[in-house]
PDB file of C-alpha atoms in Angstrom:
ATOM      1  CA  UNK A  30     -60.735  -3.885 -69.264  1.00 93.00           C
ATOM      2  CA  UNK A  31     -62.093  -6.153 -71.956  1.00 97.00           C
ATOM      3  CA  UNK A  32     -63.324  -9.570 -70.717  1.00 98.00           C
ATOM      4  CA  UNK A  33     -63.902 -12.275 -73.302  1.00 98.00           C
ATOM      5  CA  UNK A  34     -66.245 -15.102 -72.383  1.00 98.00           C
ATOM      6  CA  UNK A  35     -66.537 -18.168 -74.605  1.00 98.00           C
ATOM      7  CA  UNK A  36     -69.993 -19.693 -74.151  1.00 94.00           C
ATOM      8  CA  UNK A  37     -73.475 -18.468 -73.515  1.00 94.00           C
ATOM      9  CA  UNK A  38     -74.874 -21.193 -71.279  1.00 91.00           C
ATOM     10  CA  UNK A  39     -76.576 -20.697 -67.965  1.00 92.00           C
ATOM     11  CA  UNK A  40     -73.384 -20.320 -65.910  1.00 94.00           C
ATOM     12  CA  UNK A  41     -71.514 -17.992 -68.253  1.00 95.00           C
ATOM     13  CA  UNK A  42     -74.495 -15.647 -68.679  1.00 95.00           C
ATOM     14  CA  UNK A  43     -75.092 -15.679 -64.945  1.00 94.00           C
ATOM     15  CA  UNK A  44     -71.467 -14.857 -64.285  1.00 95.00           C
ATOM     16  CA  UNK A  45     -71.661 -12.089 -66.788  1.00 95.00           C
ATOM     17  CA  UNK A  46     -74.488 -10.595 -64.770  1.00 94.00           C
ATOM     18  CA  UNK A  47     -71.979 -10.285 -61.894  1.00 93.00           C
ATOM     19  CA  UNK A  48     -69.119  -8.989 -64.114  1.00 95.00           C
ATOM     20  CA  UNK A  49     -71.224  -6.190 -65.570  1.00 94.00           C
ATOM     21  CA  UNK A  50     -71.488  -4.484 -62.191  1.00 91.00           C
ATOM     22  CA  UNK A  51     -67.962  -3.186 -62.757  1.00 90.00           C
ATOM     23  CA  UNK A  52     -68.758  -0.399 -65.162  1.00 89.00           C
ATOM     24  CA  UNK A  53     -65.085   0.036 -66.216  1.00 91.00           C
ATOM     25  CA  UNK A  54     -65.226  -3.419 -67.883  1.00 92.00           C
ATOM     26  CA  UNK A  55     -66.645  -4.428 -71.213  1.00 96.00           C
ATOM     27  CA  UNK A  56     -67.810  -8.101 -71.486  1.00 97.00           C
ATOM     28  CA  UNK A  57     -67.864  -9.815 -74.845  1.00 98.00           C
ATOM     29  CA  UNK A  58     -69.617 -13.191 -75.084  1.00 98.00           C
ATOM     30  CA  UNK A  59     -69.133 -15.586 -77.956  1.00 97.00           C
ATOM     31  CA  UNK A  60     -72.008 -17.634 -79.268  1.00 95.00           C
ATOM     32  CA  UNK A  61     -72.605 -19.435 -82.527  1.00 92.00           C
ATOM     33  CA  UNK A  62     -76.360 -18.695 -82.367  1.00 93.00           C
ATOM     34  CA  UNK A  63     -77.272 -15.797 -84.623  1.00 94.00           C
ATOM     35  CA  UNK A  64     -80.868 -15.871 -83.304  1.00 94.00           C
ATOM     36  CA  UNK A  65     -79.631 -15.477 -79.759  1.00 94.00           C
ATOM     37  CA  UNK A  66     -77.544 -12.390 -80.718  1.00 96.00           C
ATOM     38  CA  UNK A  67     -80.525 -10.848 -82.442  1.00 95.00           C
ATOM     39  CA  UNK A  68     -82.885 -11.395 -79.513  1.00 93.00           C
ATOM     40  CA  UNK A  69     -80.383 -10.191 -76.989  1.00 94.00           C
ATOM     41  CA  UNK A  70     -79.600  -6.979 -78.897  1.00 94.00           C
ATOM     42  CA  UNK A  71     -83.340  -6.169 -78.862  1.00 93.00           C
ATOM     43  CA  UNK A  72     -84.231  -7.056 -75.305  1.00 93.00           C
ATOM     44  CA  UNK A  73     -80.869  -7.048 -73.428  1.00 94.00           C
ATOM     45  CA  UNK A  74     -82.047 -10.264 -71.871  1.00 92.00           C
ATOM     46  CA  UNK A  75     -81.493 -14.009 -71.982  1.00 92.00           C
ATOM     47  CA  UNK A  76     -84.838 -15.672 -71.967  1.00 84.00           C
ATOM     48  CA  UNK A  77     -83.467 -18.984 -70.648  1.00 85.00           C
ATOM     49  CA  UNK A  78     -82.002 -17.313 -67.561  1.00 81.00           C
ATOM     50  CA  UNK A  79     -84.606 -14.981 -66.099  1.00 76.00           C
ATOM     51  CA  UNK A  80     -86.947 -12.509 -67.592  1.00 72.00           C
ATOM     52  CA  UNK A  81     -86.181 -10.117 -64.742  1.00 78.00           C
ATOM     53  CA  UNK A  82     -82.490  -9.934 -65.467  1.00 89.00           C
ATOM     54  CA  UNK A  83     -81.537  -7.172 -67.862  1.00 91.00           C
ATOM     55  CA  UNK A  84     -77.998  -6.575 -69.058  1.00 94.00           C
ATOM     56  CA  UNK A  85     -76.209  -3.293 -69.213  1.00 93.00           C
ATOM     57  CA  UNK A  86     -74.693  -1.567 -72.230  1.00 94.00           C
ATOM     58  CA  UNK A  87     -71.249  -2.937 -71.352  1.00 96.00           C
ATOM     59  CA  UNK A  88     -72.246  -6.501 -72.415  1.00 97.00           C
ATOM     60  CA  UNK A  89     -71.889  -7.558 -76.065  1.00 97.00           C
ATOM     61  CA  UNK A  90     -72.547 -10.726 -77.980  1.00 97.00           C
ATOM     62  CA  UNK A  91     -70.779 -11.866 -81.176  1.00 97.00           C
ATOM     63  CA  UNK A  92     -70.205 -15.038 -83.235  1.00 96.00           C
ATOM     64  CA  UNK A  93     -66.823 -13.725 -84.390  1.00 97.00           C
ATOM     65  CA  UNK A  94     -63.805 -15.121 -82.466  1.00 97.00           C
ATOM     66  CA  UNK A  95     -61.489 -12.408 -83.706  1.00 97.00           C
ATOM     67  CA  UNK A  96     -63.815  -9.629 -82.534  1.00 97.00           C
ATOM     68  CA  UNK A  97     -64.262 -11.359 -79.149  1.00 97.00           C
ATOM     69  CA  UNK A  98     -60.540 -11.868 -78.539  1.00 97.00           C
ATOM     70  CA  UNK A  99     -59.123  -8.696 -79.981  1.00 96.00           C
ATOM     71  CA  UNK A 100     -57.452  -6.726 -77.169  1.00 96.00           C
ATOM     72  CA  UNK A 101     -58.987  -8.896 -74.497  1.00 97.00           C
ATOM     73  CA  UNK A 102     -57.335  -8.607 -71.108  1.00 96.00           C
ATOM     74  CA  UNK A 103     -58.602 -11.962 -69.886  1.00 97.00           C
ATOM     75  CA  UNK A 104     -60.429 -14.935 -71.447  1.00 98.00           C
ATOM     76  CA  UNK A 105     -63.024 -17.063 -69.679  1.00 98.00           C
ATOM     77  CA  UNK A 106     -63.764 -20.497 -71.269  1.00 98.00           C
ATOM     78  CA  UNK A 107     -67.184 -21.883 -70.067  1.00 97.00           C
ATOM     79  CA  UNK A 108     -68.165 -24.328 -72.794  1.00 95.00           C
ATOM     80  CA  UNK A 109     -69.292 -27.899 -72.356  1.00 91.00           C
ATOM     81  CA  UNK A 110     -66.374 -30.340 -71.898  1.00 92.00           C
ATOM     82  CA  UNK A 111     -67.115 -32.093 -75.215  1.00 90.00           C
ATOM     83  CA  UNK A 112     -66.639 -28.732 -77.039  1.00 94.00           C
ATOM     84  CA  UNK A 113     -63.516 -27.703 -75.190  1.00 96.00           C
ATOM     85  CA  UNK A 114     -60.814 -28.854 -77.646  1.00 95.00           C
ATOM     86  CA  UNK A 115     -62.743 -27.503 -80.628  1.00 96.00           C
ATOM     87  CA  UNK A 116     -63.065 -24.164 -78.887  1.00 97.00           C
ATOM     88  CA  UNK A 117     -59.327 -24.034 -78.398  1.00 97.00           C
ATOM     89  CA  UNK A 118     -58.736 -24.768 -82.010  1.00 97.00           C
ATOM     90  CA  UNK A 119     -61.089 -21.969 -83.021  1.00 97.00           C
ATOM     91  CA  UNK A 120     -59.348 -19.339 -80.872  1.00 97.00           C
ATOM     92  CA  UNK A 121     -55.755 -20.341 -81.577  1.00 97.00           C
ATOM     93  CA  UNK A 122     -55.337 -18.029 -84.600  1.00 97.00           C
ATOM     94  CA  UNK A 123     -56.334 -14.982 -82.492  1.00 97.00           C
ATOM     95  CA  UNK A 124     -54.912 -15.928 -79.112  1.00 97.00           C
ATOM     96  CA  UNK A 125     -51.915 -14.021 -77.587  1.00 93.00           C
ATOM     97  CA  UNK A 126     -49.941 -16.273 -75.251  1.00 86.00           C
ATOM     98  CA  UNK A 127     -49.637 -13.640 -72.520  1.00 90.00           C
ATOM     99  CA  UNK A 128     -53.425 -13.312 -72.163  1.00 95.00           C
ATOM    100  CA  UNK A 129     -54.586 -15.026 -68.872  1.00 96.00           C
ATOM    101  CA  UNK A 130     -57.104 -17.769 -69.387  1.00 97.00           C
ATOM    102  CA  UNK A 131     -59.699 -18.679 -66.787  1.00 97.00           C
ATOM    103  CA  UNK A 132     -61.458 -22.039 -67.267  1.00 97.00           C
ATOM    104  CA  UNK A 133     -64.665 -23.201 -65.627  1.00 96.00           C
ATOM    105  CA  UNK A 134     -65.099 -26.213 -67.837  1.00 96.00           C
ATOM    106  CA  UNK A 135     -64.977 -29.450 -65.900  1.00 93.00           C
ATOM    107  CA  UNK A 136     -63.479 -32.364 -67.845  1.00 91.00           C
ATOM    108  CA  UNK A 137     -60.416 -34.054 -69.375  1.00 91.00           C
ATOM    109  CA  UNK A 138     -59.198 -35.064 -72.768  1.00 89.00           C
ATOM    110  CA  UNK A 139     -61.140 -38.273 -73.041  1.00 84.00           C
ATOM    111  CA  UNK A 140     -58.775 -39.782 -75.596  1.00 82.00           C
ATOM    112  CA  UNK A 141     -55.566 -39.272 -73.654  1.00 86.00           C
ATOM    113  CA  UNK A 142     -56.911 -38.928 -70.106  1.00 88.00           C
ATOM    114  CA  UNK A 143     -55.091 -35.677 -69.981  1.00 92.00           C
ATOM    115  CA  UNK A 144     -56.019 -32.627 -67.897  1.00 94.00           C
ATOM    116  CA  UNK A 145     -57.441 -29.716 -69.900  1.00 96.00           C
ATOM    117  CA  UNK A 146     -54.821 -27.504 -68.263  1.00 96.00           C
ATOM    118  CA  UNK A 147     -51.931 -29.537 -69.627  1.00 95.00           C
ATOM    119  CA  UNK A 148     -53.554 -29.809 -73.025  1.00 95.00           C
ATOM    120  CA  UNK A 149     -54.226 -26.064 -73.246  1.00 96.00           C
ATOM    121  CA  UNK A 150     -50.783 -24.939 -72.173  1.00 94.00           C
ATOM    122  CA  UNK A 151     -49.225 -27.086 -74.798  1.00 94.00           C
ATOM    123  CA  UNK A 152     -51.780 -26.326 -77.562  1.00 96.00           C
ATOM    124  CA  UNK A 153     -51.944 -22.568 -77.087  1.00 96.00           C
ATOM    125  CA  UNK A 154     -48.601 -22.090 -75.376  1.00 94.00           C
ATOM    126  CA  UNK A 155     -50.294 -19.874 -72.834  1.00 92.00           C
ATOM    127  CA  UNK A 156     -48.359 -18.469 -69.901  1.00 90.00           C
ATOM    128  CA  UNK A 157     -51.272 -18.092 -67.457  1.00 94.00           C
ATOM    129  CA  UNK A 158     -53.906 -20.765 -67.005  1.00 96.00           C
ATOM    130  CA  UNK A 159     -56.282 -20.587 -64.082  1.00 97.00           C
ATOM    131  CA  UNK A 160     -59.038 -23.094 -63.273  1.00 97.00           C
ATOM    132  CA  UNK A 161     -61.911 -22.189 -60.895  1.00 97.00           C
ATOM    133  CA  UNK A 162     -64.704 -23.968 -59.140  1.00 97.00           C
ATOM    134  CA  UNK A 163     -66.952 -23.495 -56.111  1.00 97.00           C
ATOM    135  CA  UNK A 164     -70.336 -24.149 -54.491  1.00 95.00           C
ATOM    136  CA  UNK A 165     -72.132 -21.777 -56.896  1.00 91.00           C
ATOM    137  CA  UNK A 166     -74.906 -22.679 -59.320  1.00 90.00           C
ATOM    138  CA  UNK A 167     -75.999 -20.211 -62.070  1.00 89.00           C
ATOM    139  CA  UNK A 168     -79.148 -19.534 -60.015  1.00 88.00           C
ATOM    140  CA  UNK A 169     -76.936 -18.396 -57.131  1.00 90.00           C
ATOM    141  CA  UNK A 170     -75.181 -15.809 -59.327  1.00 91.00           C
ATOM    142  CA  UNK A 171     -78.353 -13.884 -60.245  1.00 89.00           C
ATOM    143  CA  UNK A 172     -79.521 -13.193 -56.713  1.00 86.00           C
ATOM    144  CA  UNK A 173     -77.958 -10.947 -54.034  1.00 79.00           C
ATOM    145  CA  UNK A 174     -75.645 -12.726 -51.605  1.00 84.00           C
ATOM    146  CA  UNK A 175     -72.103 -14.034 -51.311  1.00 93.00           C
ATOM    147  CA  UNK A 176     -70.534 -16.318 -53.859  1.00 95.00           C
ATOM    148  CA  UNK A 177     -67.553 -18.635 -53.167  1.00 97.00           C
ATOM    149  CA  UNK A 178     -64.862 -19.650 -55.629  1.00 97.00           C
ATOM    150  CA  UNK A 179     -61.498 -21.371 -55.494  1.00 98.00           C
ATOM    151  CA  UNK A 180     -58.950 -20.494 -58.213  1.00 97.00           C
ATOM    152  CA  UNK A 181     -55.889 -22.650 -58.978  1.00 97.00           C
ATOM    153  CA  UNK A 182     -53.216 -22.051 -61.486  1.00 94.00           C
ATOM    154  CA  UNK A 183     -49.506 -22.315 -62.470  1.00 80.00           C
ATOM    155  CA  UNK A 184     -48.990 -18.716 -61.418  1.00 85.00           C
ATOM    156  CA  UNK A 185     -50.841 -15.804 -59.936  1.00 89.00           C
ATOM    157  CA  UNK A 186     -50.790 -13.527 -63.047  1.00 88.00           C
ATOM    158  CA  UNK A 187     -54.424 -14.231 -63.863  1.00 90.00           C
ATOM    159  CA  UNK A 188     -55.485 -14.256 -60.157  1.00 92.00           C
ATOM    160  CA  UNK A 189     -54.335 -10.636 -59.765  1.00 91.00           C
ATOM    161  CA  UNK A 190     -56.697  -9.543 -62.495  1.00 92.00           C
ATOM    162  CA  UNK A 191     -59.652 -10.716 -60.404  1.00 94.00           C
ATOM    163  CA  UNK A 192     -59.619  -7.546 -58.272  1.00 91.00           C
ATOM    164  CA  UNK A 193     -60.816  -5.679 -61.392  1.00 90.00           C
ATOM    165  CA  UNK A 194     -63.357  -8.301 -62.394  1.00 94.00           C
ATOM    166  CA  UNK A 195     -65.143  -9.429 -59.228  1.00 93.00           C
ATOM    167  CA  UNK A 196     -67.046  -7.191 -56.867  1.00 89.00           C
ATOM    168  CA  UNK A 197     -67.378  -7.522 -53.081  1.00 90.00           C
ATOM    169  CA  UNK A 198     -70.089 -10.171 -53.293  1.00 91.00           C
ATOM    170  CA  UNK A 199     -67.340 -12.816 -54.136  1.00 95.00           C
ATOM    171  CA  UNK A 200     -65.286 -14.552 -51.560  1.00 96.00           C
ATOM    172  CA  UNK A 201     -62.390 -16.309 -53.238  1.00 96.00           C
ATOM    173  CA  UNK A 202     -58.892 -17.664 -52.753  1.00 96.00           C
ATOM    174  CA  UNK A 203     -55.993 -19.073 -54.769  1.00 96.00           C
ATOM    175  CA  UNK A 204     -54.343 -22.421 -54.416  1.00 96.00           C
ATOM    176  CA  UNK A 205     -51.473 -23.834 -56.538  1.00 92.00           C
ATOM    177  CA  UNK A 206     -52.838 -27.404 -56.677  1.00 96.00           C
ATOM    178  CA  UNK A 207     -54.229 -27.062 -60.245  1.00 95.00           C
ATOM    179  CA  UNK A 208     -54.598 -30.825 -60.993  1.00 95.00           C
ATOM    180  CA  UNK A 209     -56.111 -31.441 -57.548  1.00 95.00           C
ATOM    181  CA  UNK A 210     -58.861 -28.861 -58.086  1.00 97.00           C
ATOM    182  CA  UNK A 211     -59.468 -30.087 -61.623  1.00 96.00           C
ATOM    183  CA  UNK A 212     -59.847 -33.681 -60.292  1.00 95.00           C
ATOM    184  CA  UNK A 213     -62.334 -32.539 -57.598  1.00 95.00           C
ATOM    185  CA  UNK A 214     -64.475 -30.750 -60.285  1.00 95.00           C
ATOM    186  CA  UNK A 215     -64.392 -33.779 -62.702  1.00 95.00           C
ATOM    187  CA  UNK A 216     -65.232 -36.302 -60.044  1.00 96.00           C
ATOM    188  CA  UNK A 217     -67.902 -34.352 -58.153  1.00 95.00           C
ATOM    189  CA  UNK A 218     -70.226 -34.483 -61.145  1.00 95.00           C
ATOM    190  CA  UNK A 219     -69.856 -38.310 -61.223  1.00 97.00           C
ATOM    191  CA  UNK A 220     -70.348 -38.627 -57.492  1.00 97.00           C
ATOM    192  CA  UNK A 221     -73.505 -36.501 -57.857  1.00 97.00           C
ATOM    193  CA  UNK A 222     -74.903 -39.085 -60.224  1.00 97.00           C
ATOM    194  CA  UNK A 223     -74.313 -41.659 -57.482  1.00 97.00           C
ATOM    195  CA  UNK A 224     -75.956 -39.385 -54.952  1.00 97.00           C
ATOM    196  CA  UNK A 225     -79.001 -39.077 -57.197  1.00 97.00           C
ATOM    197  CA  UNK A 226     -79.058 -42.837 -57.647  1.00 97.00           C
ATOM    198  CA  UNK A 227     -79.314 -43.325 -53.845  1.00 97.00           C
ATOM    199  CA  UNK A 228     -82.084 -40.800 -53.578  1.00 96.00           C
ATOM    200  CA  UNK A 229     -83.939 -42.480 -56.395  1.00 96.00           C
ATOM    201  CA  UNK A 230     -83.634 -45.710 -54.461  1.00 97.00           C
ATOM    202  CA  UNK A 231     -85.001 -43.991 -51.308  1.00 96.00           C
ATOM    203  CA  UNK A 232     -82.268 -45.272 -49.077  1.00 96.00           C
ATOM    204  CA  UNK A 233     -82.052 -44.284 -45.430  1.00 96.00           C
ATOM    205  CA  UNK A 234     -80.344 -41.095 -44.302  1.00 96.00           C
ATOM    206  CA  UNK A 235     -77.566 -43.288 -42.711  1.00 96.00           C
ATOM    207  CA  UNK A 236     -76.817 -44.988 -46.026  1.00 96.00           C
ATOM    208  CA  UNK A 237     -76.877 -41.668 -47.908  1.00 96.00           C
ATOM    209  CA  UNK A 238     -74.455 -39.886 -45.513  1.00 96.00           C
ATOM    210  CA  UNK A 239     -72.280 -42.950 -45.297  1.00 95.00           C
ATOM    211  CA  UNK A 240     -71.944 -42.573 -49.118  1.00 96.00           C
ATOM    212  CA  UNK A 241     -71.115 -38.829 -48.726  1.00 96.00           C
ATOM    213  CA  UNK A 242     -68.421 -39.736 -46.207  1.00 95.00           C
ATOM    214  CA  UNK A 243     -66.862 -42.379 -48.502  1.00 95.00           C
ATOM    215  CA  UNK A 244     -67.064 -39.889 -51.370  1.00 95.00           C
ATOM    216  CA  UNK A 245     -64.923 -37.264 -49.545  1.00 95.00           C
ATOM    217  CA  UNK A 246     -62.458 -39.944 -48.448  1.00 94.00           C
ATOM    218  CA  UNK A 247     -62.196 -41.329 -51.920  1.00 95.00           C
ATOM    219  CA  UNK A 248     -61.647 -37.933 -53.621  1.00 94.00           C
ATOM    220  CA  UNK A 249     -58.931 -37.056 -51.141  1.00 93.00           C
ATOM    221  CA  UNK A 250     -57.244 -40.402 -51.760  1.00 93.00           C
ATOM    222  CA  UNK A 251     -57.245 -39.875 -55.589  1.00 93.00           C
ATOM    223  CA  UNK A 252     -55.937 -36.285 -55.197  1.00 93.00           C
ATOM    224  CA  UNK A 253     -52.980 -37.595 -53.199  1.00 92.00           C
ATOM    225  CA  UNK A 254     -52.355 -40.402 -55.648  1.00 91.00           C
ATOM    226  CA  UNK A 255     -52.215 -37.725 -58.408  1.00 88.00           C
ATOM    227  CA  UNK A 256     -49.580 -35.875 -56.391  1.00 86.00           C
ATOM    228  CA  UNK A 257     -51.983 -33.149 -55.315  1.00 88.00           C
ATOM    229  CA  UNK A 258     -52.354 -31.497 -51.929  1.00 93.00           C
ATOM    230  CA  UNK A 259     -54.575 -32.895 -49.194  1.00 89.00           C
ATOM    231  CA  UNK A 260     -55.747 -29.355 -48.325  1.00 94.00           C
ATOM    232  CA  UNK A 261     -57.515 -29.019 -51.675  1.00 96.00           C
ATOM    233  CA  UNK A 262     -60.398 -31.098 -50.494  1.00 95.00           C
ATOM    234  CA  UNK A 263     -61.154 -28.393 -47.885  1.00 95.00           C
ATOM    235  CA  UNK A 264     -61.417 -25.541 -50.352  1.00 97.00           C
ATOM    236  CA  UNK A 265     -64.554 -24.016 -51.824  1.00 97.00           C
ATOM    237  CA  UNK A 266     -63.902 -25.893 -54.994  1.00 97.00           C
ATOM    238  CA  UNK A 267     -63.320 -29.075 -52.992  1.00 96.00           C
ATOM    239  CA  UNK A 268     -65.733 -30.088 -50.319  1.00 96.00           C
ATOM    240  CA  UNK A 269     -67.987 -27.045 -50.919  1.00 96.00           C
ATOM    241  CA  UNK A 270     -68.611 -27.969 -54.594  1.00 96.00           C
ATOM    242  CA  UNK A 271     -68.698 -31.676 -53.797  1.00 95.00           C
ATOM    243  CA  UNK A 272     -71.404 -31.399 -51.197  1.00 95.00           C
ATOM    244  CA  UNK A 273     -73.448 -28.849 -53.128  1.00 95.00           C
ATOM    245  CA  UNK A 274     -73.492 -30.800 -56.442  1.00 93.00           C
ATOM    246  CA  UNK A 275     -74.104 -34.156 -54.615  1.00 92.00           C
ATOM    247  CA  UNK A 276     -76.976 -32.826 -52.521  1.00 89.00           C
ATOM    248  CA  UNK A 277     -78.893 -30.460 -54.762  1.00 89.00           C
ATOM    249  CA  UNK A 278     -81.821 -31.361 -56.946  1.00 87.00           C
ATOM    250  CA  UNK A 279     -80.772 -28.413 -59.106  1.00 87.00           C
ATOM    251  CA  UNK A 280     -77.778 -30.502 -60.276  1.00 92.00           C
ATOM    252  CA  UNK A 281     -78.326 -32.116 -63.650  1.00 93.00           C
ATOM    253  CA  UNK A 282     -75.940 -34.850 -62.623  1.00 95.00           C
ATOM    254  CA  UNK A 283     -78.080 -35.594 -59.476  1.00 96.00           C
ATOM    255  CA  UNK A 284     -81.214 -35.594 -61.631  1.00 96.00           C
ATOM    256  CA  UNK A 285     -79.772 -38.169 -63.970  1.00 97.00           C
ATOM    257  CA  UNK A 286     -78.824 -40.390 -61.085  1.00 97.00           C
ATOM    258  CA  UNK A 287     -82.246 -39.981 -59.469  1.00 97.00           C
ATOM    259  CA  UNK A 288     -83.864 -41.099 -62.711  1.00 97.00           C
ATOM    260  CA  UNK A 289     -81.668 -44.180 -62.811  1.00 97.00           C
ATOM    261  CA  UNK A 290     -82.317 -45.070 -59.186  1.00 96.00           C
ATOM    262  CA  UNK A 291     -86.012 -44.453 -59.688  1.00 95.00           C
ATOM    263  CA  UNK A 292     -86.020 -46.988 -62.583  1.00 93.00           C
ATOM    264  CA  UNK A 293     -86.896 -44.406 -65.235  1.00 94.00           C
ATOM    265  CA  UNK A 294     -87.296 -45.948 -68.682  1.00 94.00           C
ATOM    266  CA  UNK A 295     -84.277 -46.122 -70.969  1.00 92.00           C
ATOM    267  CA  UNK A 296     -86.175 -44.011 -73.518  1.00 95.00           C
ATOM    268  CA  UNK A 297     -86.739 -41.249 -71.026  1.00 96.00           C
ATOM    269  CA  UNK A 298     -83.083 -41.379 -69.905  1.00 95.00           C
ATOM    270  CA  UNK A 299     -81.891 -41.137 -73.504  1.00 94.00           C
ATOM    271  CA  UNK A 300     -84.205 -38.162 -74.040  1.00 96.00           C
ATOM    272  CA  UNK A 301     -82.862 -36.425 -70.945  1.00 96.00           C
ATOM    273  CA  UNK A 302     -79.244 -36.931 -72.042  1.00 95.00           C
ATOM    274  CA  UNK A 303     -80.076 -35.784 -75.535  1.00 92.00           C
ATOM    275  CA  UNK A 304     -81.558 -32.502 -74.325  1.00 92.00           C
ATOM    276  CA  UNK A 305     -79.392 -31.810 -71.269  1.00 91.00           C
ATOM    277  CA  UNK A 306     -75.662 -31.243 -70.834  1.00 89.00           C
ATOM    278  CA  UNK A 307     -74.669 -33.749 -68.088  1.00 93.00           C
ATOM    279  CA  UNK A 308     -70.919 -33.432 -67.528  1.00 93.00           C
ATOM    280  CA  UNK A 309     -70.700 -36.316 -65.158  1.00 94.00           C
ATOM    281  CA  UNK A 310     -72.044 -38.625 -67.781  1.00 95.00           C
ATOM    282  CA  UNK A 311     -69.511 -37.373 -70.376  1.00 92.00           C
ATOM    283  CA  UNK A 312     -66.612 -37.730 -67.984  1.00 92.00           C
ATOM    284  CA  UNK A 313     -67.591 -41.194 -66.857  1.00 94.00           C
ATOM    285  CA  UNK A 314     -65.561 -42.384 -69.871  1.00 90.00           C
ATOM    286  CA  UNK A 315     -62.252 -41.518 -68.207  1.00 91.00           C
ATOM    287  CA  UNK A 316     -63.017 -43.367 -64.944  1.00 94.00           C
ATOM    288  CA  UNK A 317     -61.515 -46.766 -65.941  1.00 93.00           C
ATOM    289  CA  UNK A 318     -58.212 -44.920 -66.919  1.00 90.00           C
ATOM    290  CA  UNK A 319     -58.089 -42.934 -63.701  1.00 90.00           C
ATOM    291  CA  UNK A 320     -58.731 -46.051 -61.537  1.00 92.00           C
ATOM    292  CA  UNK A 321     -56.110 -48.013 -63.459  1.00 90.00           C
ATOM    293  CA  UNK A 322     -53.546 -45.211 -63.490  1.00 87.00           C
ATOM    294  CA  UNK A 323     -53.629 -44.622 -59.712  1.00 88.00           C
ATOM    295  CA  UNK A 324     -54.456 -48.209 -58.750  1.00 89.00           C
ATOM    296  CA  UNK A 325     -57.795 -47.482 -57.015  1.00 90.00           C
ATOM    297  CA  UNK A 326     -59.824 -50.527 -56.014  1.00 88.00           C
ATOM    298  CA  UNK A 327     -63.352 -51.135 -54.748  1.00 88.00           C
ATOM    299  CA  UNK A 328     -64.352 -47.563 -55.427  1.00 94.00           C
ATOM    300  CA  UNK A 329     -67.624 -45.697 -55.581  1.00 96.00           C
ATOM    301  CA  UNK A 330     -66.509 -44.390 -58.979  1.00 96.00           C
ATOM    302  CA  UNK A 331     -66.247 -47.922 -60.368  1.00 95.00           C
ATOM    303  CA  UNK A 332     -69.761 -48.779 -58.999  1.00 96.00           C
ATOM    304  CA  UNK A 333     -71.271 -45.646 -60.598  1.00 97.00           C
ATOM    305  CA  UNK A 334     -69.551 -46.456 -63.934  1.00 97.00           C
ATOM    306  CA  UNK A 335     -70.962 -49.972 -63.840  1.00 96.00           C
ATOM    307  CA  UNK A 336     -74.514 -48.863 -63.038  1.00 97.00           C
ATOM    308  CA  UNK A 337     -74.728 -46.035 -65.608  1.00 97.00           C
ATOM    309  CA  UNK A 338     -72.780 -47.545 -68.467  1.00 96.00           C
ATOM    310  CA  UNK A 339     -72.953 -51.308 -67.881  1.00 95.00           C
ATOM    311  CA  UNK A 340     -76.550 -51.476 -66.505  1.00 94.00           C
ATOM    312  CA  UNK A 341     -75.572 -53.097 -63.157  1.00 95.00           C
ATOM    313  CA  UNK A 342     -78.086 -53.127 -60.351  1.00 94.00           C
ATOM    314  CA  UNK A 343     -78.061 -49.627 -58.656  1.00 94.00           C
ATOM    315  CA  UNK A 344     -77.929 -51.350 -55.276  1.00 93.00           C
ATOM    316  CA  UNK A 345     -74.237 -52.156 -55.840  1.00 92.00           C
ATOM    317  CA  UNK A 346     -73.535 -48.528 -54.892  1.00 93.00           C
ATOM    318  CA  UNK A 347     -74.096 -49.269 -51.217  1.00 89.00           C
ATOM    319  CA  UNK A 348     -73.549 -52.999 -51.217  1.00 82.00           C
ATOM    320  CA  UNK A 349     -69.784 -52.475 -51.427  1.00 58.00           C
ATOM    321  CA  UNK A 350     -67.436 -55.534 -51.523  1.00 58.00           C
ATOM    322  CA  UNK A 351     -65.173 -55.870 -48.516  1.00 53.00           C
ATOM    323  CA  UNK A 352     -62.024 -53.801 -48.963  1.00 53.00           C
ATOM    324  CA  UNK A 353     -58.515 -55.087 -48.757  1.00 50.00           C
ATOM    325  CA  UNK A 354     -57.558 -54.934 -45.014  1.00 45.00           C
ATOM    326  CA  UNK A 355     -54.305 -53.278 -45.938  1.00 49.00           C
ATOM    327  CA  UNK A 356     -56.059 -50.530 -47.879  1.00 53.00           C
ATOM    328  CA  UNK A 357     -56.235 -47.332 -45.926  1.00 43.00           C
ATOM    329  CA  UNK A 358     -57.998 -44.097 -46.850  1.00 41.00           C
TER     330      UNK A 358
END
């Protein structure tokens, strides 16, 4: 089976390391970097991942979308959220609507506040769209041990393909709450910024875990407002991913928040954002629309937005205003 992967970042290359274990599959990764292709073809390694990891002969790199997508059985999209729509435009001439698409990109159409799943199904007219998430960093995928993922889609066509893609090191399940899982994955990166802010401020454990509790309650509330399922929060891509991203110093979102809470200079923050993909920072732009659409008041999300983009005092994150007595989580 031919597996097409769009993107050669840390996560996509680490995931490829797992996919290559199935010798009956060929994995084709797309990259626009000619130099990366040349280096990989010589060494069979990605220098930015780990010098110890060597890729097998069933892994290929190309900068040609037609070559990548031709006769592909499945397509994985793992590009940064700000490149997502451009990537779809590039593959549209070569995409066949019955080819299942798996998406690990966390984000929304910032202009229309539209889920990537809705945008993709309309734009590509694809019949099988599956989003996936879980408590798994790229660093977890290149070591021995179990990996946990939740898949959500409009149907199980793509999900059935996973038996031929994933080996026994993966524990995974399918849910049909596509928008709910997408929301969890968008919001968890933003909450991770808030978690980093509190760590930068050196708050007590009680304050920090009070924040974590409010975070889980708030995500569940928003999922239900968006007509999702309350069980989604308990999936690998729900509470598993939320807690991992919000508690790990390996998270770039957490690191950004820590720098803000630790009163890092604006110049250093700008440099960090320039050289690092921080999805939570990108997706902060949709927060006002989300809060307005589902009438969410006095939220952690609003506080994080005000701190990061409006330069409010980071302490507002735990000095929350009194909630409406009729408001129930």
